Structures are given as C-alpha cells and as structure tokens.
XYZ file of C-alpha atoms in Angstrom:
710
model
C -105.766 -39.930 -21.178
C -102.491 -38.413 -20.312
C -100.646 -38.769 -16.974
C -100.809 -35.879 -14.499
C -97.008 -35.310 -15.043
C -97.241 -35.728 -18.799
C -95.678 -32.479 -20.179
C -98.344 -32.138 -22.920
C -102.076 -31.339 -22.549
C -104.311 -33.896 -24.056
C -104.162 -34.023 -27.956
C -101.122 -31.745 -28.079
C -97.516 -32.844 -28.912
C -95.858 -29.408 -29.357
C -95.572 -25.986 -27.853
C -98.444 -23.736 -28.961
C -97.744 -21.644 -32.102
C -98.519 -18.404 -30.367
C -95.846 -19.038 -27.761
C -93.325 -20.196 -30.253
C -93.949 -17.072 -32.519
C -93.919 -14.390 -29.832
C -91.112 -11.794 -30.186
C -87.864 -12.245 -28.528
C -87.633 -10.816 -25.037
C -84.505 -9.409 -23.412
C -82.905 -12.269 -21.556
C -81.313 -10.900 -18.461
C -80.157 -14.436 -17.664
C -77.718 -14.223 -20.530
C -75.980 -11.062 -19.259
C -72.474 -11.422 -17.898
C -71.911 -14.729 -19.581
C -68.588 -15.247 -21.320
C -68.591 -16.479 -24.886
C -68.073 -20.134 -24.107
C -70.808 -20.072 -21.453
C -73.216 -18.251 -23.786
C -72.588 -20.938 -26.385
C -73.285 -23.694 -23.932
C -76.556 -22.125 -23.036
C -77.791 -21.410 -26.528
C -76.892 -24.600 -28.100
C -80.071 -26.428 -27.384
C -80.360 -29.151 -30.050
C -78.437 -32.339 -30.155
C -75.766 -33.665 -27.805
C -73.532 -31.192 -25.937
C -70.621 -31.891 -23.607
C -69.920 -28.836 -21.338
C -66.333 -29.568 -20.380
C -66.243 -27.265 -17.336
C -62.746 -26.781 -15.583
C -62.640 -25.945 -11.847
C -64.069 -22.545 -11.020
C -65.326 -21.876 -14.517
C -68.829 -21.067 -13.691
C -70.420 -24.322 -14.872
C -73.477 -24.080 -12.391
C -74.239 -20.562 -13.807
C -74.164 -21.844 -17.358
C -76.192 -24.825 -16.499
C -78.964 -23.055 -14.634
C -78.994 -20.264 -17.506
C -79.488 -23.037 -20.004
C -82.579 -24.366 -18.088
C -83.891 -20.876 -17.926
C -83.170 -20.386 -21.733
C -85.267 -23.484 -22.587
C -88.143 -22.287 -20.397
C -87.944 -18.611 -21.311
C -87.803 -19.147 -25.100
C -90.657 -21.462 -24.937
C -88.469 -24.312 -26.333
C -89.664 -26.571 -23.596
C -92.006 -26.631 -20.522
C -90.613 -26.978 -17.169
C -91.978 -30.529 -16.780
C -90.412 -31.524 -20.263
C -86.916 -30.977 -18.816
C -85.067 -33.770 -16.950
C -82.189 -32.353 -14.918
C -80.147 -34.697 -12.958
C -77.827 -34.063 -9.914
C -75.810 -35.995 -7.436
C -77.052 -34.380 -4.255
C -80.317 -32.963 -2.969
C -78.466 -29.688 -1.982
C -77.271 -29.285 -5.706
C -80.898 -29.874 -6.921
C -82.323 -27.431 -4.531
C -79.722 -24.853 -5.400
C -80.323 -25.343 -9.126
C -84.031 -24.732 -8.681
C -83.482 -21.579 -6.702
C -80.911 -20.248 -9.222
C -83.234 -20.923 -12.223
C -86.067 -19.214 -10.364
C -83.829 -16.190 -9.731
C -82.706 -15.967 -13.312
C -86.423 -16.115 -14.605
C -87.428 -13.597 -11.994
C -90.297 -15.720 -10.807
C -91.017 -18.852 -8.603
C -90.183 -21.833 -10.525
C -93.129 -24.296 -10.476
C -93.756 -27.548 -12.328
C -90.232 -28.995 -12.584
C -90.993 -32.434 -11.292
C -88.038 -33.968 -12.949
C -85.330 -31.856 -11.462
C -83.480 -33.936 -8.846
C -81.064 -36.629 -7.998
C -80.703 -40.007 -9.905
C -82.372 -41.825 -6.912
C -85.135 -39.239 -6.300
C -86.132 -39.412 -10.011
C -85.944 -43.058 -10.343
C -88.196 -43.632 -7.176
C -90.860 -41.662 -9.093
C -90.503 -43.634 -12.302
C -90.336 -47.099 -10.327
C -93.659 -46.453 -8.326
C -95.247 -46.069 -11.701
C -93.848 -49.274 -13.155
C -93.198 -51.386 -10.076
C -95.359 -54.295 -11.258
C -92.847 -54.761 -14.168
C -90.178 -55.888 -11.801
C -92.530 -57.878 -9.276
C -93.106 -55.020 -6.968
C -96.184 -53.082 -5.668
C -96.260 -49.285 -6.021
C -96.040 -48.805 -2.246
C -92.627 -50.566 -2.034
C -90.278 -49.658 0.988
C -86.686 -48.346 0.488
C -84.286 -50.029 2.876
C -81.459 -48.113 4.415
C -77.851 -49.430 4.829
C -78.715 -50.807 8.394
C -81.810 -52.556 7.126
C -79.871 -54.135 4.230
C -77.083 -55.373 6.336
C -79.587 -56.830 8.893
C -81.353 -58.692 6.123
C -78.069 -59.945 4.672
C -77.057 -61.240 8.124
C -80.185 -63.273 8.203
C -79.458 -64.818 4.774
C -75.782 -65.491 5.720
C -76.875 -67.322 9.052
C -79.527 -69.289 7.176
C -76.809 -70.544 4.789
C -74.637 -71.541 7.820
C -71.872 -69.139 6.746
C -69.542 -67.829 9.468
C -70.648 -64.081 9.579
C -67.482 -63.166 11.568
C -65.221 -64.391 8.736
C -67.573 -63.383 5.854
C -69.410 -60.075 7.274
C -72.715 -59.005 5.897
C -71.132 -55.507 5.492
C -68.694 -56.903 2.865
C -71.482 -58.531 0.940
C -73.521 -55.413 0.944
C -70.588 -53.568 -0.580
C -70.131 -56.263 -3.113
C -73.787 -56.258 -4.108
C -73.823 -52.507 -4.276
C -70.800 -52.556 -6.500
C -72.469 -55.079 -8.838
C -75.636 -52.934 -9.041
C -73.658 -49.809 -9.780
C -72.428 -51.827 -12.788
C -76.081 -52.623 -13.648
C -75.426 -56.390 -12.976
C -78.427 -58.382 -11.684
C -77.559 -61.796 -10.129
C -77.876 -63.473 -13.542
C -75.474 -60.841 -15.266
C -72.529 -61.177 -12.708
C -69.649 -62.285 -14.897
C -67.793 -65.553 -14.162
C -64.716 -63.442 -13.219
C -66.580 -62.091 -10.321
C -68.612 -65.056 -9.314
C -65.892 -66.387 -6.883
C -66.530 -63.424 -4.622
C -67.516 -64.001 -1.169
C -66.226 -67.636 -0.822
C -67.868 -68.411 -4.094
C -71.292 -67.820 -2.529
C -71.669 -64.000 -3.715
C -73.859 -64.429 -6.603
C -75.985 -67.091 -4.801
C -76.490 -64.819 -1.909
C -77.236 -61.954 -4.278
C -80.082 -63.800 -5.960
C -81.465 -64.864 -2.513
C -81.277 -61.287 -1.395
C -83.101 -60.008 -4.397
C -85.879 -62.581 -3.893
C -86.141 -61.646 -0.121
C -86.449 -57.918 -1.224
C -89.246 -58.858 -3.635
C -91.101 -60.854 -0.934
C -90.875 -57.922 1.389
C -91.896 -55.563 -1.420
C -88.724 -53.567 -0.879
C -85.720 -52.216 -2.726
C -82.376 -50.796 -1.704
C -80.824 -47.795 -3.237
C -78.969 -49.679 -5.875
C -82.267 -51.239 -7.041
C -83.729 -47.868 -7.914
C -81.486 -47.522 -10.959
C -81.035 -51.315 -11.601
C -84.821 -51.847 -11.847
C -85.386 -48.777 -14.139
C -82.520 -49.726 -16.571
C -84.002 -53.217 -16.598
C -87.549 -51.918 -17.468
C -86.222 -49.622 -20.126
C -84.284 -52.373 -21.680
C -87.024 -54.898 -21.775
C -90.185 -52.772 -22.306
C -89.662 -50.511 -25.506
C -93.034 -48.875 -24.937
C -92.183 -47.504 -21.477
C -88.927 -46.221 -22.806
C -90.438 -44.618 -25.832
C -93.045 -42.907 -23.408
C -90.179 -41.169 -21.478
C -88.077 -40.485 -24.406
C -91.004 -38.414 -25.600
C -91.708 -36.810 -22.295
C -88.162 -35.906 -21.469
C -87.431 -33.706 -24.522
C -84.277 -32.093 -22.966
C -81.892 -33.814 -20.506
C -79.177 -32.121 -18.474
C -76.757 -33.819 -16.245
C -74.439 -32.338 -13.714
C -71.141 -33.834 -12.620
C -71.195 -36.388 -15.399
C -67.581 -37.560 -14.662
C -69.035 -38.954 -11.461
C -71.549 -41.295 -13.031
C -71.461 -45.079 -12.678
C -72.328 -47.651 -15.164
C -75.969 -47.881 -14.239
C -76.477 -44.236 -14.344
C -74.750 -43.930 -17.665
C -76.915 -46.681 -19.138
C -80.060 -45.041 -17.883
C -79.097 -41.679 -19.427
C -78.127 -43.255 -22.708
C -81.422 -45.131 -22.998
C -83.435 -41.900 -22.430
C -81.469 -39.817 -24.703
C -81.246 -42.378 -27.661
C -84.183 -40.958 -29.399
C -84.028 -37.109 -29.608
C -80.295 -36.988 -28.351
C -81.066 -33.607 -26.803
C -78.575 -34.326 -23.816
C -76.267 -31.813 -22.290
C -73.685 -33.280 -19.921
C -71.570 -31.011 -17.800
C -68.434 -32.330 -16.052
C -64.647 -32.303 -15.914
C -62.615 -35.408 -16.504
C -59.910 -33.893 -14.398
C -62.033 -33.950 -11.324
C -63.189 -37.554 -11.510
C -62.052 -38.737 -8.034
C -64.768 -41.220 -6.989
C -63.704 -44.296 -8.790
C -63.531 -46.153 -5.452
C -67.295 -45.791 -5.133
C -68.162 -46.925 -8.803
C -67.653 -43.699 -10.787
C -66.398 -44.302 -14.307
C -64.223 -41.540 -15.769
C -64.593 -43.416 -19.101
C -68.220 -42.246 -19.335
C -67.241 -38.637 -19.906
C -64.181 -39.570 -22.114
C -66.219 -41.512 -24.650
C -69.154 -38.959 -24.788
C -68.288 -38.109 -28.465
C -68.184 -41.770 -29.414
C -71.592 -42.373 -27.604
C -73.117 -39.358 -29.391
C -71.527 -38.963 -32.809
C -71.674 -35.340 -33.804
C -71.761 -34.021 -30.142
C -70.669 -30.537 -29.624
C -67.913 -30.193 -26.962
C -67.846 -26.766 -25.337
C -64.815 -25.972 -23.182
C -65.368 -23.633 -20.219
C -61.806 -22.551 -19.485
C -62.107 -19.015 -18.016
C -61.670 -19.481 -14.314
C -63.302 -16.979 -11.910
C -61.705 -18.434 -8.609
C -58.013 -18.671 -8.615
C -54.791 -16.764 -9.435
C -52.651 -17.561 -12.522
C -50.084 -19.174 -10.332
C -52.517 -21.514 -8.774
C -54.034 -22.369 -12.215
C -50.556 -23.008 -13.760
C -49.630 -25.315 -10.812
C -52.901 -27.311 -11.202
C -52.678 -27.621 -14.924
C -49.050 -28.712 -14.849
C -49.708 -31.600 -12.409
C -52.943 -32.827 -14.337
C -50.946 -33.001 -17.545
C -49.247 -35.918 -16.310
C -52.433 -38.034 -16.990
C -52.961 -39.678 -20.310
C -56.186 -39.826 -22.284
C -57.618 -36.415 -20.981
C -60.070 -34.435 -23.166
C -57.831 -31.475 -22.512
C -58.433 -27.880 -21.595
C -56.279 -24.872 -20.456
C -57.658 -22.799 -17.502
C -56.923 -19.086 -17.453
C -58.078 -16.065 -15.631
C -58.262 -12.303 -15.895
C -57.265 -12.139 -12.179
C -53.967 -10.365 -11.671
C -50.798 -12.357 -10.645
C -51.292 -12.764 -6.916
C -49.181 -15.056 -4.732
C -47.258 -18.041 -6.003
C -47.953 -21.451 -4.864
C -45.870 -22.008 -1.711
C -43.835 -25.150 -1.043
C -42.317 -26.063 2.262
C -40.691 -29.258 3.604
C -40.658 -29.912 7.367
C -38.608 -32.108 9.539
C -41.464 -34.238 10.729
C -45.377 -34.320 10.649
C -45.634 -32.620 14.159
C -43.457 -29.754 12.947
C -45.580 -29.373 9.867
C -48.799 -29.089 12.201
C -46.932 -26.568 14.381
C -45.776 -24.432 11.444
C -49.162 -24.347 9.875
C -50.692 -23.479 13.124
C -48.290 -20.553 13.407
C -48.818 -19.430 9.766
C -52.600 -19.429 10.336
C -52.216 -17.186 13.410
C -49.979 -14.841 11.417
C -52.588 -14.728 8.577
C -55.227 -13.738 11.085
C -53.193 -10.338 11.671
C -52.056 -10.119 7.893
C -48.691 -11.541 6.923
C -46.361 -11.365 3.980
C -48.117 -8.284 2.505
C -51.655 -9.775 2.523
C -54.705 -8.543 4.224
C -55.752 -10.156 7.518
C -57.852 -13.239 6.900
C -60.735 -14.773 8.833
C -60.354 -18.348 10.083
C -63.416 -19.112 7.933
C -61.399 -18.272 4.880
C -58.685 -20.929 5.694
C -58.913 -24.781 4.946
C -56.546 -27.649 5.526
C -57.167 -30.473 2.988
C -55.718 -33.881 3.726
C -55.419 -37.084 1.836
C -56.502 -39.379 4.790
C -58.513 -38.590 7.771
C -55.795 -39.962 10.263
C -53.724 -36.868 9.114
C -56.181 -34.688 11.019
C -54.999 -35.736 14.461
C -51.844 -33.817 14.451
C -53.608 -30.632 13.478
C -56.444 -31.088 15.996
C -53.894 -31.769 18.709
C -51.989 -28.581 17.808
C -54.950 -26.366 17.364
C -56.627 -27.551 20.576
C -53.408 -26.980 22.470
C -52.934 -23.336 21.201
C -56.644 -22.520 21.279
C -57.142 -22.100 17.478
C -60.870 -22.804 16.687
C -61.550 -25.348 14.061
C -64.120 -27.540 12.550
C -63.895 -31.071 11.007
C -66.215 -31.432 7.976
C -67.351 -34.824 6.826
C -66.842 -36.745 10.006
C -66.332 -36.560 13.724
C -63.219 -34.980 15.360
C -60.441 -37.330 15.843
C -60.929 -38.098 19.514
C -64.749 -38.392 18.882
C -64.313 -41.314 16.344
C -65.838 -44.670 17.287
C -62.638 -46.560 17.246
C -60.678 -43.801 19.238
C -63.202 -43.727 21.848
C -63.173 -47.540 21.989
C -59.342 -47.697 22.353
C -59.420 -44.839 24.895
C -61.917 -46.845 26.952
C -59.408 -49.816 27.070
C -56.659 -47.506 28.085
C -58.820 -45.844 30.830
C -59.490 -49.444 32.250
C -55.708 -50.203 32.299
C -55.100 -46.910 34.315
C -58.269 -47.098 36.431
C -60.079 -50.590 36.522
C -62.969 -49.075 38.407
C -63.945 -46.927 35.400
C -67.419 -48.311 34.904
C -68.325 -46.216 31.881
C -65.276 -47.462 30.024
C -66.113 -51.058 31.116
C -69.600 -50.777 29.781
C -68.271 -49.488 26.369
C -65.805 -52.340 25.654
C -67.113 -55.390 27.491
C -68.719 -56.805 24.329
C -66.431 -54.902 21.740
C -65.103 -56.922 20.038
C -68.002 -59.447 20.475
C -67.533 -61.779 23.506
C -70.915 -63.330 23.360
C -72.256 -61.005 26.131
C -75.813 -59.879 25.477
C -78.004 -57.544 27.284
C -78.866 -60.186 29.764
C -75.271 -60.786 30.716
C -74.625 -57.204 31.134
C -77.587 -56.885 33.525
C -76.184 -59.817 35.545
C -72.781 -58.048 35.774
C -74.587 -54.761 36.861
C -76.734 -56.516 39.386
C -73.839 -58.456 40.933
C -71.710 -55.272 41.196
C -74.594 -53.384 42.885
C -75.257 -56.264 45.306
C -71.716 -56.289 46.440
C -70.903 -52.572 46.277
C -68.109 -53.079 43.769
C -67.130 -51.831 40.225
C -68.514 -53.417 37.139
C -65.122 -55.046 36.457
C -65.106 -56.734 39.982
C -68.861 -57.586 39.540
C -67.905 -59.284 36.236
C -65.223 -61.311 38.067
C -67.737 -62.364 40.646
C -70.367 -63.233 38.020
C -68.026 -65.659 36.375
C -66.736 -67.166 39.701
C -70.301 -67.816 41.038
C -71.408 -69.292 37.641
C -73.888 -66.563 37.034
C -72.355 -66.201 33.581
C -71.435 -69.519 31.917
C -70.384 -70.939 28.458
C -68.611 -68.963 25.732
C -69.575 -65.630 27.169
C -68.266 -66.674 30.653
C -64.976 -67.736 29.331
C -64.475 -64.523 27.240
C -65.451 -62.440 30.182
C -63.013 -64.229 32.531
C -60.219 -63.663 29.980
C -60.952 -59.911 29.708
C -60.976 -59.589 33.492
C -57.591 -61.144 33.809
C -56.348 -59.052 30.880
C -57.421 -55.799 32.515
C -55.780 -56.844 35.730
C -52.517 -57.631 33.994
C -52.591 -54.342 32.000
C -53.142 -52.362 35.194
C -50.247 -54.079 36.983
C -48.060 -53.165 33.889
C -49.113 -49.469 34.109
C -48.050 -49.426 37.691
C -44.738 -51.360 37.240
C -43.824 -49.388 34.120
C -42.209 -52.663 32.926
C -43.005 -51.671 29.250
C -43.250 -48.377 27.655
C -46.825 -46.854 27.612
C -46.583 -46.980 23.775
C -45.673 -50.754 23.868
C -48.463 -51.272 26.441
C -51.035 -49.545 24.332
C -50.228 -51.639 21.324
C -50.415 -54.717 23.486
C -53.824 -53.808 24.905
C -55.282 -53.287 21.427
C -53.719 -56.447 20.225
C -54.508 -58.654 23.179
C -58.029 -57.471 23.564
C -58.741 -58.393 19.819
C -59.646 -54.760 19.036
C -57.092 -54.487 16.225
C -57.972 -57.909 14.833
C -61.652 -56.851 14.853
C -60.878 -54.090 12.286
C -58.395 -56.130 10.313
C -61.101 -58.847 9.836
C -63.606 -56.305 8.967
C -63.954 -56.011 5.133
C -65.889 -52.828 5.067
C -64.487 -49.801 3.146
C -64.209 -47.931 6.522
C -62.053 -50.494 8.159
C -58.600 -49.460 6.659
C -59.226 -45.839 7.757
C -60.137 -46.908 11.304
C -56.865 -49.050 11.403
C -54.906 -45.915 10.327
C -56.504 -43.897 13.032
C -55.545 -46.522 15.668
C -51.934 -46.268 14.549
C -52.052 -42.462 14.733
C -53.546 -42.661 18.266
C -50.609 -44.864 19.454
C -48.276 -42.447 17.706
C -49.780 -39.588 19.652
C -48.780 -41.381 22.914
C -45.106 -40.886 22.213
C -45.322 -37.210 23.154
C -46.395 -38.115 26.737
C -44.625 -39.739 29.719
C -47.293 -42.380 30.547
C -50.898 -43.452 29.655
C -52.432 -41.345 32.444
C -50.696 -38.120 31.302
C -52.051 -38.777 27.725
C -55.741 -39.424 29.007
C -55.615 -36.323 31.154
C -54.360 -34.268 28.133
C -57.260 -35.536 25.857
C -59.822 -34.874 28.593
C -58.576 -31.417 29.293
C -58.145 -30.296 25.633
C -61.711 -31.718 24.680
C -63.230 -29.988 27.842
C -61.663 -26.691 26.727
C -62.968 -26.881 23.141
C -65.687 -24.398 22.615
C -68.623 -25.108 20.338
C -69.140 -21.414 19.625
C -70.361 -20.300 16.253
C -67.367 -18.061 15.747
C -64.741 -18.153 13.016
C -63.068 -21.607 12.487
C -60.481 -23.200 10.333
C -61.958 -25.860 8.300
C -60.160 -29.413 8.348
C -61.406 -31.878 5.781
C -60.359 -34.535 3.256
C -59.713 -33.734 -0.309
C -62.515 -35.848 -1.392
C -64.856 -33.944 0.813
C -63.717 -30.484 -0.541
C -64.711 -31.028 -4.110
C -67.030 -28.303 -5.208
C -65.821 -26.011 -2.369
C -63.446 -23.075 -2.478
C -61.474 -21.065 0.170
C -59.231 -17.891 -0.019
C -56.487 -19.942 1.630
C -55.815 -23.581 1.395
C -53.080 -25.768 3.066
C -52.302 -29.021 1.400
C -50.057 -31.065 3.921
C -48.631 -34.600 3.720
C -47.509 -34.528 0.108
C -45.293 -37.598 0.400
C -45.293 -40.781 -1.755
C -47.340 -43.529 -0.162
C -49.446 -41.000 1.592
C -50.117 -38.808 -1.421
C -50.327 -40.493 -3.916
C -51.909 -43.209 -1.752
C -49.922 -46.429 -1.851
C -53.071 -48.524 -1.295
C -54.713 -46.719 -4.366
C -51.712 -47.447 -6.432
C -51.371 -50.952 -5.232
C -55.005 -51.787 -5.887
C -55.614 -49.874 -9.211
C -52.038 -49.412 -10.793
C -51.805 -46.566 -13.210
C -55.569 -45.991 -12.994
C -55.319 -45.513 -9.231
C -52.273 -43.151 -9.706
C -54.146 -40.999 -12.321
C -57.037 -40.628 -9.872
C -54.572 -39.595 -7.201
C -53.214 -37.000 -9.637
C -56.832 -35.776 -10.332
C -57.307 -35.459 -6.548
C -54.174 -33.247 -6.376
C -55.705 -31.111 -9.046
C -58.827 -30.784 -7.115
C -56.905 -29.820 -4.029
C -54.837 -27.011 -5.695
C -57.965 -25.594 -7.498
C -59.863 -25.131 -4.135
C -57.561 -22.112 -3.375
C -58.574 -18.773 -4.441
C -55.693 -16.675 -3.192
C -53.140 -18.633 -1.490
C -52.050 -22.331 -1.855
C -49.441 -23.856 0.456
C -48.169 -27.433 -0.253
C -46.049 -29.035 2.573
C -44.462 -32.422 3.136
C -42.351 -33.978 6.087
C -38.978 -35.583 5.757
C -39.665 -38.006 8.554
C -42.631 -39.542 10.149
C -42.966 -42.054 12.979
C -44.608 -45.375 11.909
C -45.160 -47.974 14.645
C -42.797 -46.070 16.909
C -39.912 -46.099 14.347
C -38.640 -43.011 12.313
C -39.045 -43.485 8.610
C -37.671 -41.208 5.958
C -40.479 -39.931 3.640
C -40.033 -39.383 0.015
C -41.744 -36.155 -1.167
C -44.588 -36.748 -3.453
C -43.932 -37.259 -7.255
C -46.473 -34.594 -7.803
C -44.268 -32.014 -6.319
C -41.725 -32.475 -9.167
C -44.621 -31.683 -11.556
C -45.143 -28.388 -10.225
C -43.883 -25.458 -12.564
C -40.815 -23.876 -11.089
C -41.676 -20.228 -12.173
C -45.066 -20.488 -10.376
C -43.646 -21.842 -6.978
C -42.120 -20.167 -3.980
C -39.952 -22.524 -2.012
C -39.980 -21.676 1.701
C -37.691 -24.474 2.936
C -34.250 -23.383 4.114
C -31.439 -24.558 1.719
C -29.526 -27.725 2.477
C -32.267 -29.123 4.796
C -32.568 -32.288 2.833
C -29.512 -32.400 0.605
C -31.300 -33.819 -2.282
C -34.182 -33.386 -4.648
C -37.622 -32.596 -3.507
C -39.740 -34.931 -5.613
C -39.491 -38.503 -6.441
C -36.378 -37.791 -8.575
C -34.491 -36.663 -5.603
C -34.144 -40.092 -4.285
C -32.128 -41.169 -7.260
C -29.854 -38.119 -7.326
C -31.599 -36.642 -10.279
C -31.806 -32.927 -10.399
C -35.233 -31.056 -10.840
C -36.247 -27.486 -11.284
C -37.793 -27.614 -7.909
C -34.567 -28.887 -6.336
C -32.596 -26.081 -8.028
C -35.115 -23.604 -6.783
C -34.720 -24.938 -3.329
C -31.065 -24.670 -3.335
C -31.285 -20.988 -4.159
C -34.059 -20.221 -1.616
C -33.459 -17.722 1.116
C -33.765 -19.127 4.683
C -37.325 -18.921 5.792
C -37.178 -17.808 9.545
C -40.201 -19.725 10.548
C -40.906 -20.521 14.277
C -40.593 -24.108 13.424
C -37.183 -23.607 11.730
C -36.010 -21.747 14.782
C -37.124 -24.553 17.051
C -35.456 -27.094 14.909
C -32.108 -25.259 15.001
C -32.343 -24.874 18.908
C-alpha cells in the first residue's frame, strides 16, 4: 500500500505513456527568458548548479523550471522537492508557479523550508530516533529554560556560564550535524569542559519530554537517512527532482541531507551565488556551493549573468570589489540598461556630518536633484554594517521630520538596552520616577523577585512616597533582607549619589552616564553575556553615551528623546528605509546609501579578528551585496573622524574603497580635505586611482561642506 503523499498510484512507477506522448504545447512560462535562464529551465536531468548573480532573475528561472517539470509531464507536483530558507520565499514560489501554469497549484506537499519539510518526514519516522509522532517543537525560550534547569542541576554558576551561550553552542554543533557522540575532541573543552556532557543530558531530556528543537529536525533526519538505507531509498524514489534556493546559505546538516537524497538519481538543481554568502556567523558554509562540481561529477554549471536591476556603473563597482576574493566560481554581471549615474563616493569630517549630509541629500532627491526625477522616500534605503550606526540617522531624521522605518529590529531608542539605560538616567535626574525604578530594580539581577517588588510597592503606598523611598524604608525596617536586601540598599544609595552629582555638576554628564552604567553593573551584565546579541547591545550603549555629547546635561538629553519620540508619526506614508546590510539581502531600492565605509567598522574588525582571511572575504561579499541592492543610484560614504569613548579618533577609509574602479566612480569630496589617499593605501602614502580622482574633483557645495567651512 502506498502512503497518501507517495507520488505514484499503487502499482505505477512511471508517468503514464499517454501523458508522456502528448504533443508539445506552447509554453508561455518560457517566454521572455534569456538564453542562460532558458538553459537552466530546460536542463532537467542530472546535477545542475544555477550560478545566479545579484538581480539576474534567478527566482523566475527557478519557478519556470518547476512549471516546466509539471507542464511537460516529466514529474508530478508531489514528486518535486523544492527547498527554500523562508516561509515567505516558499509561498511566493508556489504563487509564481501557479501564475506561470495559469492554474491553481495543488499537490506540492514538498515545497517549503528545510524545517517545514523535515517536520513532515520526522513525524513519519519519529520512532527511529526514540520519539513519538506527536512530538513537541521547542522554541528558543523553552530551550533556554530547559538548559537552565540542567545547568542548575549540575551546580554550575549560570551567571558565569549562561544557558543562552550553551544554547548557541549546541545549535552550532547541530548545524554541523554533530550529535553529542560526534563532537570532536577539539570542541570538547567548550563551556568549561562540560559542553558535550550537558549536550548529551539535554538530548536525553528532550527525548524524555518527547520534544525536539529546530536543530533536531535536520539532525534527526540526517541520522535516520545515514542509518536506515530503506528509508533513504524510499525518499530517493519519491523525490525524483530536487530544487534548492539560496544554496550558498546552507549549513553542513542541510548539505548532508540534500546530498543523501540526491545520491541516487542526482537530479538536483541548486541555485545560489557564492558572492552573496554572508551568513557564515550562523553556520552557512560557502564551501558547499564551491565544491558542487566535485560532489556531483559531470554537473552542469549555468551562469546567469544578465542583470535586470542595476546600471553598468553599479555592476562594475560591485564586480571590481568582489574580485578581491579568492576561490570564487566566477561570473561577470552585465546589463542592457543604459549608462546611468556613476557610483558616488564622499568623505565627511565626522559621523554626525555624514548623517546631516545624507538627510539633506534625501530631501533634495524628493524634489529631483542632479538631473534625476523626483524620488519617493519609499525608494531610498540606508544600509549600515552595524545596528549602532542607525542612531545618528534616526536622531537627524527625527529632528528634521524626515519619516523613516527601521527594518529588522526596533528603533534605536526603543531597543531593550537603550530603554534600560535611559531608565537609569531618568532616576539620576528624578529619583521619584517610579516607572524607571520598576524597570531597573532587578536589572541586572539583584535577587529581587515579585514578592520583594510587591513589598516595596506596599511600603511606598503605606507611607505615600516614591518606590525608591519605599525601597529604602523596606530595607531599613527589615522587610527585605538577605542578598536582595543588601543589593537593594546599594542601589538606593547609588541613585542618591548619582542624583547629587547631577545637581552639583561635579562631573560632566557624559562621564556621569558612563559611571551610572558601570556602577550599576549594567555594562558588566552585557559584557558577561555570551549571547550573539551582546556585542551589538554594548555597541549601542556606547552609541547612547556618544549621543549625550551634543547636549548640555542629562535632563536636556532626556527631554530631547521624549520630544522627538512623541513627534514621531506612525503614519503609513512614504518612509526612508534604514536596515543592516545582512537584512537587505534579496531586496532592491532605486537609491541606496552605504555609510560608514571605514576600516574596523566595514570591514568589521571583530569579523577579521575572529575569522581572519575568511572573515575579510565574507565582509567583502557583504560589500558586494550592499552595492548590488541599488538600481539607479549608489552612494558610498565614510567619515574621517568618529568619537569613541568621548575621544576623537581618526578613521581609515575602508580598504574596499580602493578596490572601486576609478572610471565608474564620481568623487564628491572637496579636494584637499584629507591630504592623503582615500583607501587603506592612503595611510602609507601610497597613491591610488581614487586618490588621484579626489584630487581633481570639483568642490561639492553641499550644506554639510558649507557648515564645515563656517
């Protein structure tokens, strides 16, 4: 008996002869495809790597290939395994295939994300890994709660060895398809030499609970395929054609799963771009796409190189930068679009000036500037390397009333760590601020549970005083004792001292802000947090302190933030998009600003320190992704100086700037502003094409330049 989702009716292994012999019908889904796209669509047998550059219509080719498989009777919809990375991509793919075929698409149960497909498979074979078919899938919060229980049971200090860190470690191991028994000796020392032991205990606890986490979905299926040949053979027969989107983003577990399924018929088509592999930090292995031909001997590599998005200048700039990477599969993007604007390069005196200039430029673009038609704010994006860069732009845009949206995260002043820090500042200015006290009383943890907070609130109400005063009275009367009482007493005295310093103005408000964050233990809390988000939160705190420098005192700054956030309209009108380069992958905008191209910021010093040349090459791929988001106008900028910890530091322009092709770049910076090279070479007195171009540039009479000369 066949399974309900088995693509073949009982007793039938092939597509019916009548269907296979029918005359060829006109294929509207092939119309408008360029020769490379058409070849990718019609090459159905054997392994195919569709090497698709940015903006080359890979989604169209991929969906047309699925339509072609179905329309020609080569495969039924339920014989096709089509894998994406997001639910949105899966949904769009299904809609596009239906549109190409001119009819609703029914019966494609195997079109979806890796996780969605593996859930279906695992429910069928759960008993092979000691689970029941009705297993529960834990989310991240459940996973961390469970790991905390295990850590406490082993008498490990959770503050020193946080559960979140262990969760990240286990997730990384699962991405590499390592069960507890397969973690290599080189990794065994992780988490104070207890990582693999806790991993094994965690997996056992999951089994006891009849539960899995997201990493298990692939890990278990890889294990089942590797240890049960009959199960693997069954799915190799069922999935006669395999298609994979964004292959360059696959991790080891996903790669092994796909290779196992394709090992029989080898009818696998992988679509990707090694030049856009930017997720190494979360387990993606660019090597998977680079060794495709080795994994599948005789594979056909089809390069999609005709770009439908960007101007020749933008493509030339992106191509020149990415050529700096070694071991690429190689391709040359080209377009039939006419010349268009050159990539614009401008240096600024400092980061605030950069934000002001970009704000002025966007306002000018709304009305039509430099011979271009007026642009909608929805057509303009600012793509930053790190989220802390957003603060300067948000401040500027809020001040001048330029509507914007932040994609992929909250606005700067709405971020958790910023709201916490601001609550501390509010208490220093106004100790009676009960909302601020409630927010930070147990952040970082001071041993104050709900019961202690209720005691404070009850004491404050009984005496008609603020929560801070209620806390002082609760400690004095012994209503709150022990560790929590001592910590609370210290906090009360600290707030009193900070408030006195605000009034006395003994220290600058910037120094006081740093002192508050240090003495409260808030900075240390994030320094000790080993989660992937912690470094970014620390950068945001530094950016917050930096923002204080523009104000006379703490109170003035707090008023400024309150007013601009109150003025912010949540209308559905046009807005400039601000987002990270990572978040922008797959998107496109008529006009793109790429600020902060300075060595250490971009390429990221942390990435280079942690991963060396591999990290630098991923940063270069990120630069390529950023440039190729632009359709008509791409502006790259950098600052000569930035304030770091209250001190001015000279910034070295990004080494990627020297890799830009001089003939495709228009330098807007006034001559003689820096007296040296623009890129990394400039620091050593070495000339570069961009430097020579800058020396010949006409002064660009920007509002920022005029202010700088005033």
